[in-house]
Amino acid sequence: MTMTMDAAKTAHKAVQKKIAEDARPVTEAELQHYYDNGWVKMERLISPELAAEMLALAKVEIIEKPADNVRSHVRDVWHDVYNLGRDDDIEPFYSLTRSPIIGRNAQLFMRRDVPVGLHADMLAVKMPKGDGPENLTGFHQDFPNFPLDRAGLLTFWVALEDMEYEQGVMHFQSGSHKEGPLGRRNLMEDARGLLDHVPYIEKLYPLSPPMSLKAGDCTVHSSLVIHGAPSNTTNKPRWSYLMSCYPGDACWTGAPHHIFNADAGLTPGQPAISPRFPIIAQGK
Ligand SMILES: O=C(O)CCC(=O)C(=O)O
C-alpha cells in the first residue's frame, strides 16, 4: 500500500525528531582543526545505533539490488549509490541529509552564515579484496570538479560500521586547502593523482596519520584539501556514506556539469539555489 503524503510527512517528522536528538554539533576544537588542516575527524557524529540502521539499508542497496547505472554504479574504486536521502525519501537518510545540526555544522565549517545546500549524498563502498571494486582513491581536490565561483563546498564522510585504515579510510595532505585550486584530476586515475603534478605539496603538507573509525564517526573535508584513500586490502567492505554540501552564496559559473546546470533551474552568475538541492541551514 502506498503511503499518503500526510502519512509520509508524519513519518519523516518522527525520524527528524530522532535525528535531532542523535546527531551532534561540532566543537570549537574540531572547527579549529578543520580550519588549520582542511579536514577533521568527528567522533560519534551520529550514534552507532543510527549508523547500524543505515548500514542495514545500505546492505540491501549494495548487495541485493543490481547496479542500474542511473543512481548506482560499480566503478574501479567502489560501488556507489547516489541520493538515497536527497531524492529517494529513504529514512533515516532523508532526515539526516536535512538535519539542522548537520546544516549548522556545515555553515560553521564554511565560516560564513550563508544558506547551506545539500547537492548529493552517496554510499561509496569499497568491497573486500578480490570481491568487487576495492581500488584506492587517487589524490585529488573536489573543488576543481564543480562549476561554482567560490570556496566552501565540503563533505561529511560517515562510517556506518567500525573500520580500519586498511579498509580504505580516507587520508588528507593536511593544510593543502590553503594552496587554492590546483587542477582537475580524475580520482580513479592513479595512486598519486594530483600529487604528481604538484610534488611540492608533500614537502609542505604532511599526509594525515592512518585513521580507524567507529560506526557513527565521520571525517569532514574541504573541497580544497588534497585527499584520497588507500585500497581495501581486508576481507570486509568499507561501508561509508557521504553527504556533500555547498555554500548557498556560491554562483553557478555556467560551465557544463552533471549536478549544477540549467536543468536544475540555475542561471549563470546567480546563486546555485534550486528546488533540487535541499537547503539545510538558512543564511543569517
Ligand atoms: O571515499 C573515498 O574513497 C573518497 C571520497 C572522496 O574523494 C570525496 O568524498 O571527495
PDB file of C-alpha atoms in Angstrom, residues 12-243:
ATOM      1  CA  HIS A  12       9.565  11.960   8.345  1.00  0.00           C
ATOM      2  CA  LYS A  13       8.766  14.168  11.365  1.00  0.00           C
ATOM      3  CA  ALA A  14       9.279  11.271  13.763  1.00  0.00           C
ATOM      4  CA  VAL A  15      12.685  10.474  12.246  1.00  0.00           C
ATOM      5  CA  GLN A  16      13.639  14.168  12.212  1.00  0.00           C
ATOM      6  CA  LYS A  17      12.961  14.310  15.954  1.00  0.00           C
ATOM      7  CA  LYS A  18      15.059  11.197  16.496  1.00  0.00           C
ATOM      8  CA  ILE A  19      17.957  12.661  14.489  1.00  0.00           C
ATOM      9  CA  ALA A  20      17.720  15.993  16.319  1.00  0.00           C
ATOM     10  CA  GLU A  21      18.450  14.025  19.481  1.00  0.00           C
ATOM     11  CA  ASP A  22      21.094  11.857  17.839  1.00  0.00           C
ATOM     12  CA  ALA A  23      23.438  13.951  15.659  1.00  0.00           C
ATOM     13  CA  ARG A  24      25.797  16.272  17.491  1.00  0.00           C
ATOM     14  CA  PRO A  25      27.162  19.769  16.914  1.00  0.00           C
ATOM     15  CA  VAL A  26      30.795  20.327  16.001  1.00  0.00           C
ATOM     16  CA  THR A  27      33.074  21.550  18.824  1.00  0.00           C
ATOM     17  CA  GLU A  28      35.330  24.604  18.764  1.00  0.00           C
ATOM     18  CA  ALA A  29      38.419  22.359  18.786  1.00  0.00           C
ATOM     19  CA  GLU A  30      37.103  20.419  15.778  1.00  0.00           C
ATOM     20  CA  LEU A  31      36.379  23.627  13.891  1.00  0.00           C
ATOM     21  CA  GLN A  32      39.892  24.890  14.555  1.00  0.00           C
ATOM     22  CA  HIS A  33      41.373  21.585  13.359  1.00  0.00           C
ATOM     23  CA  TYR A  34      39.342  21.869  10.159  1.00  0.00           C
ATOM     24  CA  TYR A  35      40.348  25.496   9.544  1.00  0.00           C
ATOM     25  CA  ASP A  36      44.023  24.633  10.080  1.00  0.00           C
ATOM     26  CA  ASN A  37      44.127  21.332   8.202  1.00  0.00           C
ATOM     27  CA  GLY A  38      41.227  21.334   5.734  1.00  0.00           C
ATOM     28  CA  TRP A  39      39.753  18.228   7.363  1.00  0.00           C
ATOM     29  CA  VAL A  40      38.748  16.909  10.775  1.00  0.00           C
ATOM     30  CA  LYS A  41      37.700  13.653  12.371  1.00  0.00           C
ATOM     31  CA  MET A  42      34.465  13.955  14.352  1.00  0.00           C
ATOM     32  CA  GLU A  43      33.907  11.054  16.689  1.00  0.00           C
ATOM     33  CA  ARG A  44      30.282   9.996  17.048  1.00  0.00           C
ATOM     34  CA  LEU A  45      28.668  12.482  14.691  1.00  0.00           C
ATOM     35  CA  ILE A  46      25.757  10.057  14.869  1.00  0.00           C
ATOM     36  CA  SER A  47      25.128   7.193  17.262  1.00  0.00           C
ATOM     37  CA  PRO A  48      26.332   3.661  16.453  1.00  0.00           C
ATOM     38  CA  GLU A  49      22.665   2.637  16.589  1.00  0.00           C
ATOM     39  CA  LEU A  50      21.679   5.093  13.846  1.00  0.00           C
ATOM     40  CA  ALA A  51      24.723   4.023  11.814  1.00  0.00           C
ATOM     41  CA  ALA A  52      23.623   0.374  12.189  1.00  0.00           C
ATOM     42  CA  GLU A  53      20.147   1.236  10.929  1.00  0.00           C
ATOM     43  CA  MET A  54      21.669   2.913   7.870  1.00  0.00           C
ATOM     44  CA  LEU A  55      24.082   0.028   7.366  1.00  0.00           C
ATOM     45  CA  ALA A  56      21.222  -2.483   7.174  1.00  0.00           C
ATOM     46  CA  LEU A  57      19.633  -0.440   4.351  1.00  0.00           C
ATOM     47  CA  ALA A  58      22.997   0.104   2.671  1.00  0.00           C
ATOM     48  CA  LYS A  59      23.485  -3.668   2.527  1.00  0.00           C
ATOM     49  CA  VAL A  60      20.169  -4.047   0.686  1.00  0.00           C
ATOM     50  CA  GLU A  61      21.174  -1.356  -1.829  1.00  0.00           C
ATOM     51  CA  ILE A  62      24.673  -2.701  -2.451  1.00  0.00           C
ATOM     52  CA  ILE A  63      24.256  -6.444  -2.083  1.00  0.00           C
ATOM     53  CA  GLU A  64      20.689  -7.187  -3.131  1.00  0.00           C
ATOM     54  CA  LYS A  65      19.852  -4.624  -5.810  1.00  0.00           C
ATOM     55  CA  PRO A  66      21.590  -4.656  -9.183  1.00  0.00           C
ATOM     56  CA  ALA A  67      23.619  -1.573 -10.099  1.00  0.00           C
ATOM     57  CA  ASP A  68      21.354   0.284 -12.526  1.00  0.00           C
ATOM     58  CA  ASN A  69      23.788   2.864 -13.916  1.00  0.00           C
ATOM     59  CA  VAL A  70      21.401   5.678 -13.094  1.00  0.00           C
ATOM     60  CA  ARG A  71      21.956   6.107  -9.407  1.00  0.00           C
ATOM     61  CA  SER A  72      24.105   3.076  -8.659  1.00  0.00           C
ATOM     62  CA  HIS A  73      27.464   2.306 -10.274  1.00  0.00           C
ATOM     63  CA  VAL A  74      30.154  -0.303  -9.927  1.00  0.00           C
ATOM     64  CA  ARG A  75      33.373   1.628 -10.542  1.00  0.00           C
ATOM     65  CA  ASP A  76      37.033   0.685 -10.100  1.00  0.00           C
ATOM     66  CA  VAL A  77      37.240   2.325  -6.703  1.00  0.00           C
ATOM     67  CA  TRP A  78      33.898   1.475  -5.110  1.00  0.00           C
ATOM     68  CA  HIS A  79      30.276   0.537  -5.613  1.00  0.00           C
ATOM     69  CA  ASP A  80      28.195   3.689  -5.163  1.00  0.00           C
ATOM     70  CA  VAL A  81      24.524   4.512  -4.782  1.00  0.00           C
ATOM     71  CA  TYR A  82      23.519   8.145  -5.145  1.00  0.00           C
ATOM     72  CA  ASN A  83      20.983  10.333  -3.374  1.00  0.00           C
ATOM     73  CA  LEU A  84      19.088   7.891  -1.179  1.00  0.00           C
ATOM     74  CA  GLY A  85      18.398  10.790   1.135  1.00  0.00           C
ATOM     75  CA  ARG A  86      18.215  13.694  -1.291  1.00  0.00           C
ATOM     76  CA  ASP A  87      15.892  12.109  -3.840  1.00  0.00           C
ATOM     77  CA  ASP A  88      14.542   8.790  -2.636  1.00  0.00           C
ATOM     78  CA  ASP A  89      12.860   9.740   0.621  1.00  0.00           C
ATOM     79  CA  ILE A  90      14.512   6.757   2.312  1.00  0.00           C
ATOM     80  CA  GLU A  91      14.708   7.169   6.078  1.00  0.00           C
ATOM     81  CA  PRO A  92      16.875   7.772   8.028  1.00  0.00           C
ATOM     82  CA  PHE A  93      18.931   9.035   5.050  1.00  0.00           C
ATOM     83  CA  TYR A  94      16.204  11.562   4.150  1.00  0.00           C
ATOM     84  CA  SER A  95      16.133  13.203   7.574  1.00  0.00           C
ATOM     85  CA  LEU A  96      19.869  13.010   8.213  1.00  0.00           C
ATOM     86  CA  THR A  97      20.593  14.854   4.947  1.00  0.00           C
ATOM     87  CA  ARG A  98      18.184  17.598   6.056  1.00  0.00           C
ATOM     88  CA  SER A  99      19.233  17.711   9.679  1.00  0.00           C
ATOM     89  CA  PRO A 100      19.583  21.291  11.003  1.00  0.00           C
ATOM     90  CA  ILE A 101      22.513  20.054  13.087  1.00  0.00           C
ATOM     91  CA  ILE A 102      24.376  18.849  10.004  1.00  0.00           C
ATOM     92  CA  GLY A 103      23.387  22.115   8.274  1.00  0.00           C
ATOM     93  CA  ARG A 104      24.699  24.305  11.096  1.00  0.00           C
ATOM     94  CA  ASN A 105      27.898  22.230  11.332  1.00  0.00           C
ATOM     95  CA  ALA A 106      28.444  22.768   7.595  1.00  0.00           C
ATOM     96  CA  GLN A 107      27.817  26.504   7.963  1.00  0.00           C
ATOM     97  CA  LEU A 108      30.397  26.747  10.746  1.00  0.00           C
ATOM     98  CA  PHE A 109      32.924  24.820   8.648  1.00  0.00           C
ATOM     99  CA  MET A 110      32.201  27.207   5.756  1.00  0.00           C
ATOM    100  CA  ARG A 111      32.904  30.097   8.135  1.00  0.00           C
ATOM    101  CA  ARG A 112      30.070  32.275   6.931  1.00  0.00           C
ATOM    102  CA  ASP A 113      26.367  32.329   7.752  1.00  0.00           C
ATOM    103  CA  VAL A 114      25.082  31.623   4.259  1.00  0.00           C
ATOM    104  CA  PRO A 115      22.379  29.132   3.296  1.00  0.00           C
ATOM    105  CA  VAL A 116      23.765  25.596   3.034  1.00  0.00           C
ATOM    106  CA  GLY A 117      22.591  23.375   0.195  1.00  0.00           C
ATOM    107  CA  LEU A 118      22.899  19.613   0.023  1.00  0.00           C
ATOM    108  CA  HIS A 119      23.839  18.729  -3.549  1.00  0.00           C
ATOM    109  CA  ALA A 120      24.457  14.991  -3.149  1.00  0.00           C
ATOM    110  CA  ASP A 121      24.562  12.057  -0.793  1.00  0.00           C
ATOM    111  CA  MET A 122      26.097   8.723  -1.636  1.00  0.00           C
ATOM    112  CA  LEU A 123      27.019   5.308  -0.370  1.00  0.00           C
ATOM    113  CA  ALA A 124      30.604   4.631  -1.509  1.00  0.00           C
ATOM    114  CA  VAL A 125      31.524   1.080  -0.614  1.00  0.00           C
ATOM    115  CA  LYS A 126      34.981  -0.302  -1.301  1.00  0.00           C
ATOM    116  CA  MET A 127      34.471  -4.026  -1.476  1.00  0.00           C
ATOM    117  CA  PRO A 128      36.668  -6.660   0.196  1.00  0.00           C
ATOM    118  CA  LYS A 129      39.845  -7.565  -1.632  1.00  0.00           C
ATOM    119  CA  GLY A 130      39.084  -9.887  -4.525  1.00  0.00           C
ATOM    120  CA  ASP A 131      35.317  -9.419  -4.220  1.00  0.00           C
ATOM    121  CA  GLY A 132      34.469  -6.282  -6.210  1.00  0.00           C
ATOM    122  CA  PRO A 133      35.790  -2.757  -6.613  1.00  0.00           C
ATOM    123  CA  GLU A 134      38.423  -2.205  -3.947  1.00  0.00           C
ATOM    124  CA  ASN A 135      40.952   0.112  -5.626  1.00  0.00           C
ATOM    125  CA  LEU A 136      42.488   3.131  -3.988  1.00  0.00           C
ATOM    126  CA  THR A 137      41.065   6.606  -4.487  1.00  0.00           C
ATOM    127  CA  GLY A 138      43.801   8.715  -6.116  1.00  0.00           C
ATOM    128  CA  PHE A 139      44.786  12.067  -4.623  1.00  0.00           C
ATOM    129  CA  HIS A 140      42.603  14.929  -5.827  1.00  0.00           C
ATOM    130  CA  GLN A 141      40.735  18.058  -4.793  1.00  0.00           C
ATOM    131  CA  ASP A 142      36.966  18.231  -5.188  1.00  0.00           C
ATOM    132  CA  PHE A 143      36.656  21.959  -5.902  1.00  0.00           C
ATOM    133  CA  PRO A 144      38.014  21.928  -9.492  1.00  0.00           C
ATOM    134  CA  ASN A 145      35.240  19.466 -10.402  1.00  0.00           C
ATOM    135  CA  PHE A 146      32.489  21.956  -9.578  1.00  0.00           C
ATOM    136  CA  PRO A 147      31.336  24.986 -11.599  1.00  0.00           C
ATOM    137  CA  LEU A 148      30.887  27.217  -8.548  1.00  0.00           C
ATOM    138  CA  ASP A 149      32.544  30.590  -8.146  1.00  0.00           C
ATOM    139  CA  ARG A 150      33.660  30.320  -4.505  1.00  0.00           C
ATOM    140  CA  ALA A 151      35.016  28.002  -1.867  1.00  0.00           C
ATOM    141  CA  GLY A 152      33.068  26.391   0.948  1.00  0.00           C
ATOM    142  CA  LEU A 153      31.890  23.091  -0.501  1.00  0.00           C
ATOM    143  CA  LEU A 154      32.622  20.174   1.846  1.00  0.00           C
ATOM    144  CA  THR A 155      31.830  16.538   2.540  1.00  0.00           C
ATOM    145  CA  PHE A 156      30.799  14.609   5.647  1.00  0.00           C
ATOM    146  CA  TRP A 157      32.158  11.050   5.227  1.00  0.00           C
ATOM    147  CA  VAL A 158      30.405   8.799   7.742  1.00  0.00           C
ATOM    148  CA  ALA A 159      31.483   5.289   8.786  1.00  0.00           C
ATOM    149  CA  LEU A 160      28.433   3.036   9.012  1.00  0.00           C
ATOM    150  CA  GLU A 161      30.478   0.285  10.648  1.00  0.00           C
ATOM    151  CA  ASP A 162      33.771   0.192  12.568  1.00  0.00           C
ATOM    152  CA  MET A 163      36.593   0.336  10.034  1.00  0.00           C
ATOM    153  CA  GLU A 164      40.372   0.125   9.941  1.00  0.00           C
ATOM    154  CA  TYR A 165      42.591   2.275   7.741  1.00  0.00           C
ATOM    155  CA  GLU A 166      43.344  -0.814   5.622  1.00  0.00           C
ATOM    156  CA  GLN A 167      39.675  -0.937   4.573  1.00  0.00           C
ATOM    157  CA  GLY A 168      40.186   2.379   2.760  1.00  0.00           C
ATOM    158  CA  VAL A 169      39.638   5.125   5.334  1.00  0.00           C
ATOM    159  CA  MET A 170      40.424   8.500   3.778  1.00  0.00           C
ATOM    160  CA  HIS A 171      43.671  10.414   4.194  1.00  0.00           C
ATOM    161  CA  PHE A 172      44.499  14.075   3.590  1.00  0.00           C
ATOM    162  CA  GLN A 173      47.512  16.287   2.810  1.00  0.00           C
ATOM    163  CA  SER A 174      46.934  18.352   5.920  1.00  0.00           C
ATOM    164  CA  GLY A 175      46.800  22.083   5.256  1.00  0.00           C
ATOM    165  CA  SER A 176      46.860  21.776   1.452  1.00  0.00           C
ATOM    166  CA  HIS A 177      43.488  23.569   1.223  1.00  0.00           C
ATOM    167  CA  LYS A 178      45.479  26.784   1.742  1.00  0.00           C
ATOM    168  CA  GLU A 179      47.018  26.370  -1.738  1.00  0.00           C
ATOM    169  CA  GLY A 180      43.711  27.029  -3.542  1.00  0.00           C
ATOM    170  CA  PRO A 181      42.592  25.070  -6.625  1.00  0.00           C
ATOM    171  CA  LEU A 182      45.460  23.049  -8.124  1.00  0.00           C
ATOM    172  CA  GLY A 183      43.834  21.353 -11.087  1.00  0.00           C
ATOM    173  CA  ARG A 184      41.210  18.867 -12.053  1.00  0.00           C
ATOM    174  CA  ARG A 185      42.162  15.218 -11.779  1.00  0.00           C
ATOM    175  CA  ASN A 186      40.140  12.063 -12.152  1.00  0.00           C
ATOM    176  CA  LEU A 187      40.026  10.414  -8.741  1.00  0.00           C
ATOM    177  CA  MET A 188      40.338   6.997 -10.344  1.00  0.00           C
ATOM    178  CA  GLU A 189      43.320   7.967 -12.446  1.00  0.00           C
ATOM    179  CA  ASP A 190      46.298   6.647 -10.493  1.00  0.00           C
ATOM    180  CA  ALA A 191      47.643   6.366  -6.994  1.00  0.00           C
ATOM    181  CA  ARG A 192      49.460   9.680  -6.796  1.00  0.00           C
ATOM    182  CA  GLY A 193      46.940  11.562  -8.912  1.00  0.00           C
ATOM    183  CA  LEU A 194      47.286  15.292  -8.342  1.00  0.00           C
ATOM    184  CA  LEU A 195      50.484  14.839  -6.280  1.00  0.00           C
ATOM    185  CA  ASP A 196      52.466  14.048  -9.429  1.00  0.00           C
ATOM    186  CA  HIS A 197      51.548  17.480 -10.742  1.00  0.00           C
ATOM    187  CA  VAL A 198      52.304  19.394  -7.553  1.00  0.00           C
ATOM    188  CA  PRO A 199      55.065  17.349  -5.860  1.00  0.00           C
ATOM    189  CA  TYR A 200      56.000  20.280  -3.572  1.00  0.00           C
ATOM    190  CA  ILE A 201      52.751  19.682  -1.677  1.00  0.00           C
ATOM    191  CA  GLU A 202      54.127  16.618   0.108  1.00  0.00           C
ATOM    192  CA  LYS A 203      57.069  18.620   1.458  1.00  0.00           C
ATOM    193  CA  LEU A 204      54.838  21.374   2.814  1.00  0.00           C
ATOM    194  CA  TYR A 205      51.738  19.472   3.908  1.00  0.00           C
ATOM    195  CA  PRO A 206      52.103  16.102   5.656  1.00  0.00           C
ATOM    196  CA  LEU A 207      49.813  13.175   4.987  1.00  0.00           C
ATOM    197  CA  SER A 208      47.375  12.679   7.873  1.00  0.00           C
ATOM    198  CA  PRO A 209      48.133   9.670  10.072  1.00  0.00           C
ATOM    199  CA  PRO A 210      46.295   6.407   9.269  1.00  0.00           C
ATOM    200  CA  MET A 211      42.889   6.588  10.947  1.00  0.00           C
ATOM    201  CA  SER A 212      40.414   3.994  12.041  1.00  0.00           C
ATOM    202  CA  LEU A 213      36.783   4.943  12.591  1.00  0.00           C
ATOM    203  CA  LYS A 214      33.982   3.626  14.774  1.00  0.00           C
ATOM    204  CA  ALA A 215      30.431   3.302  13.449  1.00  0.00           C
ATOM    205  CA  GLY A 216      28.959   6.814  13.568  1.00  0.00           C
ATOM    206  CA  ASP A 217      32.335   8.614  13.397  1.00  0.00           C
ATOM    207  CA  CYS A 218      32.998  10.783  10.388  1.00  0.00           C
ATOM    208  CA  THR A 219      35.653  12.826   8.684  1.00  0.00           C
ATOM    209  CA  VAL A 220      34.753  16.185   7.204  1.00  0.00           C
ATOM    210  CA  HIS A 221      36.888  17.543   4.384  1.00  0.00           C
ATOM    211  CA  SER A 222      37.060  20.787   2.496  1.00  0.00           C
ATOM    212  CA  SER A 223      36.733  20.614  -1.283  1.00  0.00           C
ATOM    213  CA  LEU A 224      40.161  22.273  -1.465  1.00  0.00           C
ATOM    214  CA  VAL A 225      42.165  19.828   0.645  1.00  0.00           C
ATOM    215  CA  ILE A 226      44.029  17.171  -1.348  1.00  0.00           C
ATOM    216  CA  HIS A 227      42.680  13.778  -0.341  1.00  0.00           C
ATOM    217  CA  GLY A 228      42.383  10.159  -1.348  1.00  0.00           C
ATOM    218  CA  ALA A 229      42.011   6.731   0.233  1.00  0.00           C
ATOM    219  CA  PRO A 230      44.029   3.517   0.202  1.00  0.00           C
ATOM    220  CA  SER A 231      42.609   0.404  -1.386  1.00  0.00           C
ATOM    221  CA  ASN A 232      40.683  -2.068   0.724  1.00  0.00           C
ATOM    222  CA  THR A 233      43.171  -4.831   1.494  1.00  0.00           C
ATOM    223  CA  THR A 234      40.936  -6.577   4.039  1.00  0.00           C
ATOM    224  CA  ASN A 235      38.152  -9.120   3.775  1.00  0.00           C
ATOM    225  CA  LYS A 236      35.490  -6.640   4.978  1.00  0.00           C
ATOM    226  CA  PRO A 237      33.639  -3.998   2.950  1.00  0.00           C
ATOM    227  CA  ARG A 238      34.226  -0.313   3.690  1.00  0.00           C
ATOM    228  CA  TRP A 239      30.713   0.891   4.454  1.00  0.00           C
ATOM    229  CA  SER A 240      30.821   4.662   4.063  1.00  0.00           C
ATOM    230  CA  TYR A 241      28.088   7.228   3.497  1.00  0.00           C
ATOM    231  CA  LEU A 242      28.827  10.733   2.191  1.00  0.00           C
ATOM    232  CA  MET A 243      26.849  13.957   2.396  1.00  0.00           C
TER     233      MET A 243
END
